[in-house]
CSV table of C-alpha atoms in Angstrom, one decimal:
chain,number,residue,atom,x,y,z
A,1,MET,CA,19.9,52.0,-20.7
A,2,LYS,CA,21.2,54.4,-23.3
A,3,GLY,CA,18.6,53.2,-25.7
A,4,LEU,CA,15.9,54.0,-23.1
A,5,TYR,CA,17.2,57.6,-22.7
A,6,ILE,CA,17.3,58.0,-26.5
A,7,LEU,CA,13.8,56.7,-26.8
A,8,LEU,CA,12.5,59.0,-24.0
A,9,THR,CA,14.3,62.0,-25.6
A,10,VAL,CA,12.7,61.2,-29.0
A,11,ILE,CA,9.2,60.9,-27.5
A,12,PHE,CA,9.7,64.2,-25.6
A,13,LEU,CA,10.8,66.1,-28.6
A,14,THR,CA,8.0,64.6,-30.7
A,15,SER,CA,5.4,65.6,-28.2
A,16,CYS,CA,6.8,69.1,-28.0
A,17,GLN,CA,6.5,69.5,-31.7
A,18,GLN,CA,2.9,68.3,-31.7
A,19,GLN,CA,2.1,70.9,-29.0
A,20,ASN,CA,3.7,73.6,-31.1
A,21,LYS,CA,1.6,72.6,-34.1
A,22,GLU,CA,-1.6,72.8,-32.0
A,23,ASP,CA,-0.6,76.2,-30.6
A,24,ILE,CA,0.1,77.4,-34.1
A,25,ASN,CA,-3.3,76.1,-35.3
A,26,LYS,CA,-5.1,77.8,-32.4
A,27,ALA,CA,-3.3,81.1,-33.1
A,28,LYS,CA,-4.3,80.8,-36.8
A,29,GLN,CA,-7.9,80.2,-35.9
A,30,ALA,CA,-7.9,83.1,-33.4
A,31,SER,CA,-6.5,85.4,-36.1
A,32,ILE,CA,-9.1,84.2,-38.6
A,33,ASP,CA,-11.9,84.8,-36.1
A,34,SER,CA,-10.7,88.3,-35.3
A,35,MET,CA,-10.5,89.1,-39.0
A,36,LYS,CA,-14.1,88.0,-39.5
A,37,VAL,CA,-15.2,90.2,-36.6
A,38,GLU,CA,-13.4,93.2,-38.2
A,39,ILE,CA,-14.9,92.4,-41.6
A,40,ASN,CA,-18.4,92.4,-40.0
A,41,LYS,CA,-17.8,95.7,-38.2
A,42,GLN,CA,-16.6,97.2,-41.5
A,43,ARG,CA,-19.7,96.0,-43.3
A,44,VAL,CA,-21.9,97.6,-40.7
A,45,ILE,CA,-20.0,100.9,-40.9
A,46,ASP,CA,-20.1,100.9,-44.7
A,47,SER,CA,-23.8,100.2,-44.7
A,48,MET,CA,-24.4,103.1,-42.2
A,49,LYS,CA,-22.3,105.4,-44.3
A,50,THR,CA,-24.3,104.5,-47.4
A,51,GLU,CA,-27.6,105.1,-45.6
A,52,MET,CA,-26.4,108.4,-44.2
A,53,ALA,CA,-25.3,109.5,-47.7
A,54,LYS,CA,-28.8,108.6,-49.0
A,55,ILE,CA,-30.4,110.5,-46.2
A,56,LYS,CA,-28.2,113.5,-46.9
A,57,GLU,CA,-29.0,113.4,-50.6
A,58,GLU,CA,-32.7,113.2,-49.9
A,59,GLN,CA,-32.5,116.2,-47.6
A,60,GLN,CA,-30.7,118.2,-50.2
A,61,VAL,CA,-33.3,117.3,-52.8
A,62,GLU,CA,-36.1,118.2,-50.4
A,63,SER,CA,-34.4,121.5,-49.4
A,64,GLN,CA,-34.2,122.4,-53.1
A,65,LYS,CA,-37.9,121.8,-53.6
A,66,GLU,CA,-39.6,124.8,-52.3
A,67,LYS,CA,-43.3,125.4,-52.4
A,68,VAL,CA,-44.3,128.9,-53.5
A,69,VAL,CA,-47.7,130.1,-52.5
A,70,VAL,CA,-49.0,133.2,-54.4
A,71,VAL,CA,-52.0,134.9,-52.9
A,72,HIS,CA,-53.9,137.5,-54.9
A,73,GLN,CA,-56.1,139.8,-52.8
A,74,GLN,CA,-58.2,142.6,-54.1
A,75,ALA,CA,-58.1,145.6,-51.8
A,76,ALA,CA,-61.2,147.6,-50.9
A,77,ASN,CA,-60.1,150.5,-53.1
A,78,GLY,CA,-59.8,148.2,-56.2
A,79,ASN,CA,-56.0,147.7,-56.2
A,80,THR,CA,-54.7,144.2,-56.4
A,81,ALA,CA,-52.1,143.1,-53.8
A,82,THR,CA,-50.0,140.1,-54.4
A,83,THR,CA,-48.3,138.3,-51.5
A,84,THR,CA,-45.7,135.6,-52.1
A,85,THR,CA,-44.7,133.3,-49.3
A,86,THR,CA,-42.2,130.5,-49.5
A,87,THR,CA,-42.5,127.4,-47.3
A,88,LYS,CA,-39.8,124.9,-47.0
A,89,LYS,CA,-40.6,121.3,-46.5
A,90,LYS,CA,-39.1,120.0,-43.4
A,91,GLY,CA,-36.6,117.1,-43.4
A,92,TRP,CA,-36.4,114.2,-41.0
A,93,SER,CA,-37.6,114.8,-37.4
A,94,ALA,CA,-35.1,114.3,-34.6
A,95,THR,CA,-37.1,111.2,-33.6
A,96,ALA,CA,-36.5,109.6,-36.9
A,97,LYS,CA,-32.9,110.5,-37.0
A,98,GLY,CA,-32.4,109.2,-33.5
A,99,ALA,CA,-34.0,105.9,-34.4
A,100,VAL,CA,-31.8,105.4,-37.5
A,101,ILE,CA,-28.6,106.4,-35.8
A,102,GLY,CA,-29.4,104.4,-32.6
A,103,ALA,CA,-30.3,101.3,-34.7
A,104,GLY,CA,-27.0,101.5,-36.6
A,105,VAL,CA,-24.9,102.1,-33.5
A,106,GLY,CA,-26.7,99.4,-31.5
A,107,ALA,CA,-26.4,96.9,-34.3
A,108,ALA,CA,-22.7,97.5,-34.6
A,109,THR,CA,-22.2,97.3,-30.9
A,110,GLY,CA,-24.3,94.2,-30.6
A,111,ALA,CA,-22.3,92.4,-33.3
A,112,ILE,CA,-19.0,93.4,-31.7
A,113,VAL,CA,-19.9,92.4,-28.2
A,114,SER,CA,-22.0,89.3,-28.7
A,115,LYS,CA,-20.6,85.8,-29.3
A,116,LYS,CA,-23.5,85.2,-31.7
A,117,LYS,CA,-22.9,88.1,-34.1
A,118,GLY,CA,-26.3,88.1,-36.0
A,119,GLU,CA,-28.4,87.8,-32.9
A,120,GLY,CA,-26.3,90.4,-31.1
A,121,ALA,CA,-26.7,92.8,-34.0
A,122,ILE,CA,-30.5,92.4,-34.1
A,123,ILE,CA,-30.9,92.8,-30.3
A,124,GLY,CA,-28.5,95.8,-30.3
A,125,GLY,CA,-30.2,97.4,-33.3
A,126,LEU,CA,-33.6,97.1,-31.6
A,127,ALA,CA,-32.4,98.5,-28.3
A,128,GLY,CA,-30.5,101.3,-30.1
A,129,ALA,CA,-33.5,102.2,-32.1
A,130,ALA,CA,-35.7,102.4,-29.0
A,131,LEU,CA,-33.2,104.6,-27.2
A,132,GLY,CA,-32.6,106.8,-30.2
A,133,THR,CA,-36.3,107.3,-30.7
A,134,GLY,CA,-36.7,108.3,-27.1
A,135,THR,CA,-33.9,110.7,-27.3
A,136,GLY,CA,-35.1,112.2,-30.6
A,137,ALA,CA,-38.6,112.6,-29.1
A,138,VAL,CA,-37.2,114.7,-26.3
A,139,ILE,CA,-35.3,116.8,-28.8
A,140,ASP,CA,-38.4,117.3,-30.9
A,141,SER,CA,-40.4,118.4,-27.9
A,142,LYS,CA,-37.7,120.9,-26.9
A,143,ASN,CA,-37.7,122.3,-30.4
A,144,LYS,CA,-41.5,122.7,-30.4
A,145,LYS,CA,-41.3,124.6,-27.2
A,146,LYS,CA,-38.8,127.0,-28.7
A,147,GLU,CA,-41.1,127.8,-31.6
Protein backbone atom coordinates (compact mmCIF):
# COMPACT_ATOMS: atom_id res chain seq x y z
CA MET A 1 0.00 0.00 0.00
CA LYS A 2 2.87 2.36 0.81
CA GLY A 3 4.30 1.71 -2.63
CA LEU A 4 0.98 2.73 -4.20
CA TYR A 5 0.92 6.01 -2.26
CA ILE A 6 4.48 6.77 -3.27
CA LEU A 7 3.68 5.97 -6.91
CA LEU A 8 0.59 8.23 -6.88
CA THR A 9 2.57 11.03 -5.24
CA VAL A 10 5.32 10.79 -7.86
CA ILE A 11 2.75 10.81 -10.70
CA PHE A 12 0.97 13.80 -9.17
CA LEU A 13 4.19 15.80 -8.77
CA THR A 14 5.34 14.93 -12.28
CA SER A 15 2.03 16.02 -13.80
CA CYS A 16 2.17 19.30 -11.87
CA GLN A 17 5.64 19.99 -13.21
CA GLN A 18 4.46 19.34 -16.78
CA GLN A 19 1.58 21.77 -16.26
CA ASN A 20 3.99 24.42 -14.99
CA LYS A 21 6.18 23.99 -18.06
CA GLU A 22 3.17 24.40 -20.35
CA ASP A 23 2.09 27.52 -18.48
CA ILE A 24 5.59 28.94 -18.74
CA ASN A 25 5.68 28.25 -22.48
CA LYS A 26 2.27 29.90 -22.93
CA ALA A 27 3.44 32.94 -20.98
CA LYS A 28 6.61 33.14 -23.08
CA GLN A 29 4.60 32.95 -26.30
CA ALA A 30 2.19 35.64 -25.08
CA SER A 31 5.13 37.87 -24.23
CA ILE A 32 6.69 37.32 -27.66
CA ASP A 33 3.38 38.08 -29.38
CA SER A 34 2.89 41.31 -27.44
CA MET A 35 6.44 42.37 -28.29
CA LYS A 36 5.77 41.74 -31.98
CA VAL A 37 2.65 43.92 -31.79
CA GLU A 38 4.62 46.70 -30.11
CA ILE A 39 7.37 46.46 -32.74
CA ASN A 40 4.78 46.75 -35.53
CA LYS A 41 3.18 49.75 -33.84
CA GLN A 42 6.56 51.41 -33.49
CA ARG A 43 7.33 50.79 -37.18
CA VAL A 44 4.11 52.49 -38.19
CA ILE A 45 4.79 55.42 -35.88
CA ASP A 46 8.36 55.77 -37.18
CA SER A 47 7.24 55.67 -40.81
CA MET A 48 4.59 58.32 -40.13
CA LYS A 49 7.18 60.53 -38.41
CA THR A 50 9.47 60.12 -41.41
CA GLU A 51 6.67 61.02 -43.82
CA MET A 52 5.63 64.03 -41.76
CA ALA A 53 9.26 65.21 -41.66
CA LYS A 54 9.45 64.91 -45.45
CA ILE A 55 6.21 66.83 -45.84
CA LYS A 56 7.42 69.55 -43.47
CA GLU A 57 10.71 69.81 -45.34
CA GLU A 58 8.91 70.09 -48.68
CA GLN A 59 6.67 72.80 -47.28
CA GLN A 60 9.68 74.76 -46.07
CA VAL A 61 11.32 74.47 -49.49
CA GLU A 62 8.10 75.57 -51.20
CA SER A 63 7.62 78.50 -48.84
CA GLN A 64 11.15 79.67 -49.57
CA LYS A 65 10.43 79.63 -53.28
CA GLU A 66 8.53 82.76 -54.02
CA LYS A 67 7.49 83.88 -57.43
CA VAL A 68 8.07 87.53 -58.12
CA VAL A 69 6.04 89.14 -60.86
CA VAL A 70 7.24 92.49 -62.16
CA VAL A 71 4.84 94.48 -64.28
CA HIS A 72 6.04 97.51 -66.23
CA GLN A 73 3.27 99.84 -67.26
CA GLN A 74 3.72 103.00 -69.17
CA ALA A 75 1.47 105.74 -67.92
CA ALA A 76 -0.38 108.10 -70.25
CA ASN A 77 1.99 110.96 -69.42
CA GLY A 78 5.07 108.95 -70.50
CA ASN A 79 6.30 107.94 -67.04
CA THR A 80 6.98 104.27 -66.41
CA ALA A 81 5.40 102.68 -63.37
CA THR A 82 6.73 99.41 -61.99
CA THR A 83 4.59 97.18 -59.83
CA THR A 84 6.03 94.20 -58.00
CA THR A 85 3.78 91.55 -56.54
CA THR A 86 4.90 88.49 -54.67
CA THR A 87 2.85 85.32 -54.80
CA LYS A 88 3.46 82.42 -52.53
CA LYS A 89 2.92 78.91 -53.74
CA LYS A 90 0.43 77.14 -51.54
CA GLY A 91 1.34 73.96 -49.67
CA TRP A 92 -0.81 70.91 -49.24
CA SER A 93 -4.54 71.31 -49.14
CA ALA A 94 -6.43 70.28 -46.03
CA THR A 95 -7.93 67.43 -48.07
CA ALA A 96 -4.48 65.98 -48.84
CA LYS A 97 -3.26 66.44 -45.28
CA GLY A 98 -6.41 64.80 -43.94
CA ALA A 99 -5.98 61.84 -46.27
CA VAL A 100 -2.36 61.26 -45.27
CA ILE A 101 -2.95 61.66 -41.55
CA GLY A 102 -6.13 59.57 -41.67
CA ALA A 103 -4.37 56.80 -43.57
CA GLY A 104 -1.54 56.68 -41.05
CA VAL A 105 -3.78 56.68 -38.01
CA GLY A 106 -6.16 54.17 -39.59
CA ALA A 107 -3.32 51.82 -40.52
CA ALA A 108 -1.87 51.97 -37.02
CA THR A 109 -5.25 51.40 -35.41
CA GLY A 110 -6.11 48.57 -37.81
CA ALA A 111 -2.81 46.82 -37.12
CA ILE A 112 -3.30 47.13 -33.38
CA VAL A 113 -6.94 46.05 -33.27
CA SER A 114 -6.99 43.29 -35.87
CA LYS A 115 -5.84 39.72 -35.33
CA LYS A 116 -4.50 39.71 -38.89
CA LYS A 117 -2.11 42.64 -38.63
CA GLY A 118 -1.42 43.29 -42.31
CA GLU A 119 -5.02 43.00 -43.37
CA GLY A 120 -6.15 45.20 -40.49
CA ALA A 121 -3.55 47.84 -41.38
CA ILE A 122 -4.69 47.94 -45.01
CA ILE A 123 -8.39 48.17 -44.18
CA GLY A 124 -7.76 50.72 -41.43
CA GLY A 125 -5.55 52.78 -43.72
CA LEU A 126 -8.17 52.90 -46.45
CA ALA A 127 -10.95 53.77 -44.03
CA GLY A 128 -8.79 56.42 -42.35
CA ALA A 129 -7.82 57.94 -45.68
CA ALA A 130 -11.47 58.16 -46.70
CA LEU A 131 -12.51 59.84 -43.46
CA GLY A 132 -9.49 62.15 -43.53
CA THR A 133 -10.24 63.18 -47.10
CA GLY A 134 -13.83 63.98 -46.20
CA THR A 135 -12.81 65.99 -43.17
CA GLY A 136 -10.15 67.85 -45.15
CA ALA A 137 -12.65 68.68 -47.90
CA VAL A 138 -14.97 70.23 -45.33
CA ILE A 139 -12.09 72.32 -43.96
CA ASP A 140 -11.10 73.40 -47.49
CA SER A 141 -14.64 74.52 -48.27
CA LYS A 142 -14.79 76.56 -45.05
CA ASN A 143 -11.45 78.19 -45.89
CA LYS A 144 -12.67 79.12 -49.38
CA LYS A 145 -15.79 80.72 -47.93
CA LYS A 146 -13.62 82.85 -45.63
CA GLU A 147 -11.58 84.15 -48.58
